[in-house]
Amino acid sequence: MPAGYRKTLIRQIGQHAHSEIVGQLPEGNWITRAPTLERKAILLAKVQDEAGHGLYLYCAAETLGVSRDELTEKLLDGRMKYSSIFNYPTLNWADMGAVGWLVDGAAILNQVPLQRTSFGPYARAMVRVCKEESFHARQGFDVMRKMATGTPAQQKMAQDALNRLWFPALMMFGPSDAESTHSEQSMAWKIKMNSNDELRQKFVDQTVPQIEFLGLELPDAGIKWNEARGSYDYSDPDWSKFFDVIQGNGPCNVDRLAARNKAWKDGAWVRDGLLAHARKKAARKHAAE
Ligand SMILES: [Fe+2]
Ligand SMILES: [Fe+2]
């Protein structure tokens, strides 16, 4: 395996795994405050799925010769990144709808083509991940539908969540093709199957009719059907904001990393205990042989 291919995949899969894990934080924030027991059970299951996605992906990365601990340490001290979308706060219950609908919806568009990626362990992990992601997007849309057809106050919350998360969701596909540093090589290696702008356009085209179905206002005055292209025109996100969040200056970067560092520190005794148990078991097996 060429060294560059391995290195790029470790970065890509590692970053993907970290995003699944850190992505639990904005939604975990709402588990105890879900409006009904049913919504709570659904949200709990969804957040648990994301933990599972992180684990499949760390396992896929391990086959490239990097340990999960090593990847985790790189996340914790800032040497590795996670998706910038999780550095935004979730302010009201409608955000749980908008996150599932828009953020998981955007993730699906990124991940479906990865089922055909050239690295088998990554491609195979994506099969189950994508099935679960489509449940996530549907539950998000269902929360939005309920809010958007609810009381005027609920409709306002739904609109507010859409307005706040629209541009960050567009940014999830990465910078425009002209500015994306790794795109060309990754596409040649078939570890990236579509360009950033291509996926972003697909997202806009599938989401605008859903916004209209919900009866919400479009979050961007620049959205217009373009007959000639057979697609919606839309405004570009403010990329200076995107790079600012990537540099660590988003509204929640510090909180997210602090939460992960605390969890890692608090869990040390569990990891130590498991390792001690494994060592004892191995020694017993060895003695019996
Ligand atoms: Fe996920
Ligand atoms: Fe998800």
XYZ file of N, CA and C in Angstrom, residues 129-268:
420
model
N -23.530 2.022 8.566
C -23.636 3.421 8.968
C -24.729 4.123 8.141
N -24.725 3.895 6.834
C -25.700 4.583 5.970
C -27.130 4.153 6.275
N -27.320 2.877 6.578
C -28.678 2.426 6.911
C -29.166 3.171 8.152
N -28.288 3.268 9.155
C -28.699 3.935 10.395
C -28.880 5.437 10.178
N -28.010 6.015 9.341
C -28.133 7.456 9.089
C -29.485 7.799 8.463
N -30.016 6.899 7.628
C -31.286 7.285 7.010
C -32.418 7.297 8.045
N -32.328 6.430 9.063
C -33.289 6.556 10.184
C -33.110 7.904 10.893
N -31.850 8.285 11.085
C -31.581 9.538 11.801
C -32.200 10.734 11.075
N -32.009 10.741 9.747
C -32.531 11.866 8.975
C -34.063 11.890 9.036
N -34.680 10.698 8.950
C -36.146 10.651 9.000
C -36.690 11.091 10.358
N -36.011 10.665 11.444
C -36.526 11.095 12.746
C -36.373 12.603 12.893
N -35.305 13.153 12.326
C -35.108 14.606 12.379
C -36.217 15.322 11.623
N -36.510 14.810 10.433
C -37.567 15.435 9.627
C -38.909 15.343 10.355
N -39.127 14.233 11.024
C -40.383 14.038 11.764
C -40.517 15.042 12.925
N -39.411 15.302 13.614
C -39.432 16.325 14.667
C -39.754 17.691 14.047
N -39.109 17.979 12.911
C -39.353 19.263 12.231
C -40.799 19.391 11.784
N -41.342 18.306 11.241
C -42.720 18.326 10.740
C -43.681 18.641 11.881
N -43.433 17.999 13.008
C -44.283 18.222 14.182
C -44.201 19.690 14.636
N -42.978 20.210 14.678
C -42.792 21.593 15.130
C -43.349 22.583 14.110
N -43.118 22.294 12.829
C -43.524 23.243 11.779
C -45.035 23.281 11.606
N -45.736 22.253 12.082
C -47.202 22.259 11.983
C -47.827 22.456 13.368
N -46.996 22.862 14.328
C -47.476 23.035 15.698
C -47.957 24.444 15.989
N -47.809 24.856 17.232
C -48.250 26.191 17.653
C -47.355 27.253 17.003
N -47.804 28.528 16.980
C -46.930 29.576 16.411
C -45.554 29.597 17.074
N -45.491 29.344 18.366
C -44.187 29.352 19.052
C -43.305 28.210 18.532
N -43.928 27.044 18.315
C -43.147 25.905 17.801
C -42.682 26.167 16.367
N -43.564 26.787 15.570
C -43.182 27.104 14.190
C -41.990 28.056 14.167
N -42.006 28.987 15.109
C -40.903 29.944 15.197
C -39.591 29.246 15.559
N -39.694 28.271 16.476
C -38.493 27.506 16.853
C -37.959 26.724 15.657
N -38.880 26.126 14.882
C -38.454 25.339 13.718
C -37.747 26.239 12.704
N -38.333 27.427 12.452
C -37.735 28.357 11.491
C -36.361 28.819 11.980
N -36.286 29.105 13.264
C -35.029 29.578 13.851
C -33.941 28.513 13.723
N -34.307 27.263 13.986
C -33.323 26.170 13.889
C -32.840 26.022 12.450
N -33.784 26.087 11.502
C -33.408 25.979 10.079
C -32.481 27.136 9.684
N -32.849 28.348 10.088
C -32.039 29.515 9.712
C -30.615 29.412 10.261
N -30.485 28.943 11.505
C -29.154 28.882 12.114
C -28.305 27.764 11.524
N -28.947 26.638 11.180
C -28.148 25.467 10.779
C -27.949 25.334 9.270
N -28.659 26.148 8.484
C -28.576 25.988 7.025
C -27.147 26.158 6.487
N -26.529 27.299 6.785
C -25.192 27.524 6.213
C -24.140 26.595 6.830
N -24.167 26.369 8.159
C -23.221 25.364 8.674
C -23.399 23.990 8.004
N -24.654 23.621 7.666
C -24.863 22.326 6.987
C -24.237 22.362 5.588
N -24.393 23.481 4.871
C -23.762 23.588 3.542
C -22.240 23.465 3.637
N -21.691 23.970 4.749
C -20.232 23.933 4.930
C -19.717 22.518 5.183
N -20.635 21.615 5.573
C -20.203 20.236 5.869
C -19.568 19.548 4.662
N -19.873 20.038 3.456
C -19.305 19.393 2.270
C -17.890 19.879 1.973
N -17.412 20.796 2.811
C -16.049 21.289 2.631
C -16.005 22.468 1.681
N -14.827 23.091 1.586
C -14.670 24.285 0.749
C -14.972 23.985 -0.715
N -15.146 25.037 -1.503
C -15.474 24.830 -2.918
C -14.314 24.101 -3.590
N -14.642 23.417 -4.688
C -13.675 22.545 -5.350
C -12.348 23.247 -5.633
N -12.441 24.527 -6.022
C -11.230 25.253 -6.372
C -10.285 25.367 -5.173
N -10.857 25.393 -3.961
C -10.023 25.614 -2.776
C -9.737 24.356 -1.969
N -10.305 23.244 -2.378
C -10.156 22.029 -1.589
C -8.796 21.384 -1.877
N -7.953 21.298 -0.831
C -6.547 20.932 -1.038
C -6.327 19.458 -1.400
N -7.129 18.557 -0.798
C -6.822 17.131 -0.981
C -7.675 16.465 -2.057
N -8.652 17.214 -2.594
C -9.678 16.573 -3.418
C -9.162 15.752 -4.589
N -8.281 16.346 -5.392
C -7.912 15.713 -6.658
C -7.249 14.359 -6.434
N -6.256 14.328 -5.536
C -5.554 13.085 -5.260
C -6.515 12.039 -4.684
N -7.380 12.469 -3.745
C -8.311 11.528 -3.109
C -9.300 10.958 -4.114
N -9.669 11.763 -5.099
C -10.586 11.247 -6.115
C -9.874 10.244 -7.013
N -8.602 10.499 -7.303
C -7.827 9.548 -8.116
C -7.686 8.215 -7.363
N -7.539 8.283 -6.051
C -7.415 7.068 -5.235
C -8.761 6.398 -4.947
N -9.841 7.046 -5.348
C -11.195 6.567 -5.073
C -11.480 6.440 -3.572
N -10.956 7.420 -2.798
C -11.391 7.476 -1.403
C -12.274 8.719 -1.218
N -12.489 9.417 -2.305
C -13.468 10.491 -2.378
C -14.118 10.312 -3.732
N -15.449 10.206 -3.754
C -16.092 9.786 -4.990
C -16.743 10.953 -5.746
N -17.113 12.017 -5.046
C -17.763 13.159 -5.699
C -17.107 14.434 -5.198
N -17.197 15.482 -5.992
C -16.593 16.746 -5.564
C -17.489 17.410 -4.512
N -16.886 18.300 -3.725
C -17.617 18.996 -2.662
C -18.816 19.769 -3.221
N -18.582 20.483 -4.321
C -19.653 21.319 -4.884
C -20.789 20.473 -5.463
N -20.420 19.337 -6.015
C -21.423 18.429 -6.579
C -22.374 17.932 -5.470
N -21.790 17.525 -4.338
C -22.612 17.016 -3.229
C -23.438 18.136 -2.598
N -22.832 19.332 -2.519
C -23.542 20.468 -1.914
C -24.778 20.810 -2.756
N -24.615 20.787 -4.072
C -25.743 21.076 -4.966
C -26.846 20.017 -4.800
N -26.437 18.782 -4.669
C -27.402 17.697 -4.492
C -28.205 17.910 -3.195
N -27.491 18.330 -2.150
C -28.125 18.594 -0.856
C -29.158 19.717 -0.983
N -28.765 20.809 -1.629
C -29.685 21.943 -1.803
C -30.909 21.473 -2.598
N -30.673 20.751 -3.683
C -31.784 20.317 -4.549
C -32.753 19.381 -3.839
N -32.252 18.552 -2.936
C -33.175 17.644 -2.245
C -33.837 18.321 -1.043
N -33.186 19.346 -0.477
C -33.704 19.929 0.762
C -34.719 21.050 0.523
N -34.527 21.832 -0.531
C -35.448 22.965 -0.767
C -36.914 22.497 -0.854
N -37.231 21.452 -1.645
C -38.639 20.999 -1.678
C -39.133 20.535 -0.297
N -38.229 20.003 0.530
C -38.631 19.576 1.880
C -38.954 20.793 2.748
N -38.178 21.864 2.590
C -38.457 23.107 3.337
C -39.845 23.618 2.937
N -40.113 23.575 1.630
C -41.426 24.050 1.143
C -42.548 23.165 1.667
N -42.315 21.861 1.688
C -43.325 20.930 2.213
C -43.633 21.234 3.686
N -42.599 21.592 4.434
C -42.790 21.911 5.856
C -43.496 23.253 6.040
N -43.583 24.033 4.960
C -44.218 25.351 5.059
C -43.325 26.369 5.748
N -42.021 26.123 5.755
C -41.091 27.079 6.365
C -40.561 28.026 5.291
N -40.033 29.157 5.765
C -39.432 30.095 4.814
C -38.031 29.625 4.454
N -37.633 29.904 3.204
C -36.278 29.531 2.780
C -35.260 30.312 3.612
N -34.199 29.653 4.059
C -33.232 30.306 4.955
C -32.244 31.205 4.213
N -32.397 31.304 2.876
C -31.429 32.051 2.073
C -32.198 32.699 0.927
N -32.144 34.054 0.849
C -32.887 34.779 -0.191
C -32.345 34.466 -1.587
N -31.152 33.878 -1.633
C -30.535 33.571 -2.934
C -31.014 32.261 -3.543
N -31.875 31.516 -2.840
C -32.337 30.234 -3.390
C -33.383 30.480 -4.473
N -33.072 30.047 -5.684
C -33.995 30.207 -6.821
C -33.819 29.046 -7.776
N -34.934 28.535 -8.307
C -34.855 27.449 -9.289
C -34.209 27.966 -10.574
N -33.234 27.269 -11.060
C -32.556 27.654 -12.302
C -32.936 26.648 -13.379
N -33.848 27.091 -14.239
C -34.420 26.186 -15.252
C -33.326 25.608 -16.163
N -32.401 26.465 -16.555
C -31.362 26.044 -17.500
C -30.485 24.942 -16.905
N -30.148 25.082 -15.619
C -29.274 24.084 -14.972
C -30.081 22.906 -14.439
N -31.388 23.100 -14.267
C -32.208 22.049 -13.660
C -31.867 21.849 -12.193
N -31.436 22.936 -11.535
C -31.001 22.893 -10.127
C -31.339 24.222 -9.468
N -31.240 24.247 -8.141
C -31.448 25.511 -7.429
C -30.148 26.302 -7.352
N -30.240 27.595 -7.621
C -29.122 28.483 -7.281
C -29.212 28.752 -5.776
N -28.106 29.052 -5.159
C -28.108 29.356 -3.711
C -26.914 30.241 -3.395
N -26.955 30.873 -2.219
C -25.830 31.738 -1.837
C -24.735 30.889 -1.213
N -23.516 31.299 -1.483
C -22.374 30.626 -0.866
C -22.336 30.934 0.632
N -21.960 29.955 1.450
C -21.764 30.286 2.860
C -20.586 31.265 3.003
N -20.506 31.915 4.120
C -19.380 32.815 4.396
C -18.184 31.940 4.815
N -17.279 31.724 3.849
C -16.191 30.764 4.106
C -15.207 31.244 5.149
N -15.156 32.571 5.385
C -14.221 33.025 6.428
C -14.685 32.483 7.779
N -16.033 32.362 7.935
C -16.572 31.799 9.189
C -16.173 30.335 9.317
N -16.252 29.599 8.204
C -15.890 28.175 8.199
C -14.440 27.990 8.656
N -13.523 28.775 8.033
C -12.109 28.605 8.382
C -11.856 29.036 9.827
N -12.634 29.995 10.294
C -12.510 30.430 11.683
C -12.890 29.294 12.639
N -13.976 28.576 12.333
C -14.410 27.454 13.182
C -13.360 26.342 13.144
N -12.825 26.074 11.934
C -11.782 25.035 11.796
C -10.541 25.394 12.609
N -10.235 26.701 12.668
C -9.065 27.136 13.448
C -9.304 27.023 14.957
N -10.524 26.657 15.359
C -10.777 26.488 16.786
C -11.598 27.603 17.402
N -12.105 28.533 16.574
C -12.804 29.699 17.129
C -14.323 29.656 16.985
N -14.892 28.463 16.759
C -16.349 28.357 16.688
C -16.951 28.517 18.076
N -18.291 28.638 18.136
C -18.921 28.886 19.440
C -18.669 27.781 20.472
N -18.463 26.533 20.053
C -18.357 25.446 21.047
C -17.056 24.645 20.983
N -16.066 25.071 20.186
C -14.845 24.257 20.070
C -14.242 23.916 21.427
N -14.130 24.932 22.282
C -13.453 24.728 23.565
C -14.244 23.749 24.431
N -15.580 23.929 24.458
C -16.449 23.041 25.250
C -16.358 21.598 24.777
N -16.407 21.414 23.448
C -16.405 20.045 22.902
C -15.124 19.304 23.291
N -13.982 19.980 23.100
C -12.720 19.305 23.424
C -12.588 19.091 24.926
N -13.091 20.047 25.708
C -13.017 19.883 27.167
C -13.851 18.678 27.592
N -15.043 18.511 26.965
C -15.920 17.382 27.322
C -15.251 16.056 26.970
N -14.606 15.985 25.783
C -13.942 14.734 25.378
C -12.738 14.442 26.270
N -11.977 15.492 26.614
C -10.818 15.287 27.499
C -11.254 14.793 28.872
N -12.342 15.362 29.373
C -12.836 14.947 30.701
C -13.284 13.488 30.648
N -14.015 13.123 29.569
C -14.506 11.749 29.453
C -13.329 10.765 29.398
N -12.280 11.143 28.680
C -11.103 10.274 28.537
C -10.426 10.093 29.899
N -10.323 11.205 30.636
C -9.675 11.171 31.953
C -10.537 10.367 32.938
N -11.841 10.649 32.938
C -12.737 9.955 33.870
C -12.822 8.457 33.567
N -12.583 8.081 32.308
C -12.715 6.673 31.938
C -11.429 5.880 32.102
N -10.367 6.527 32.573
C -9.057 5.852 32.655
C -9.149 4.579 33.496
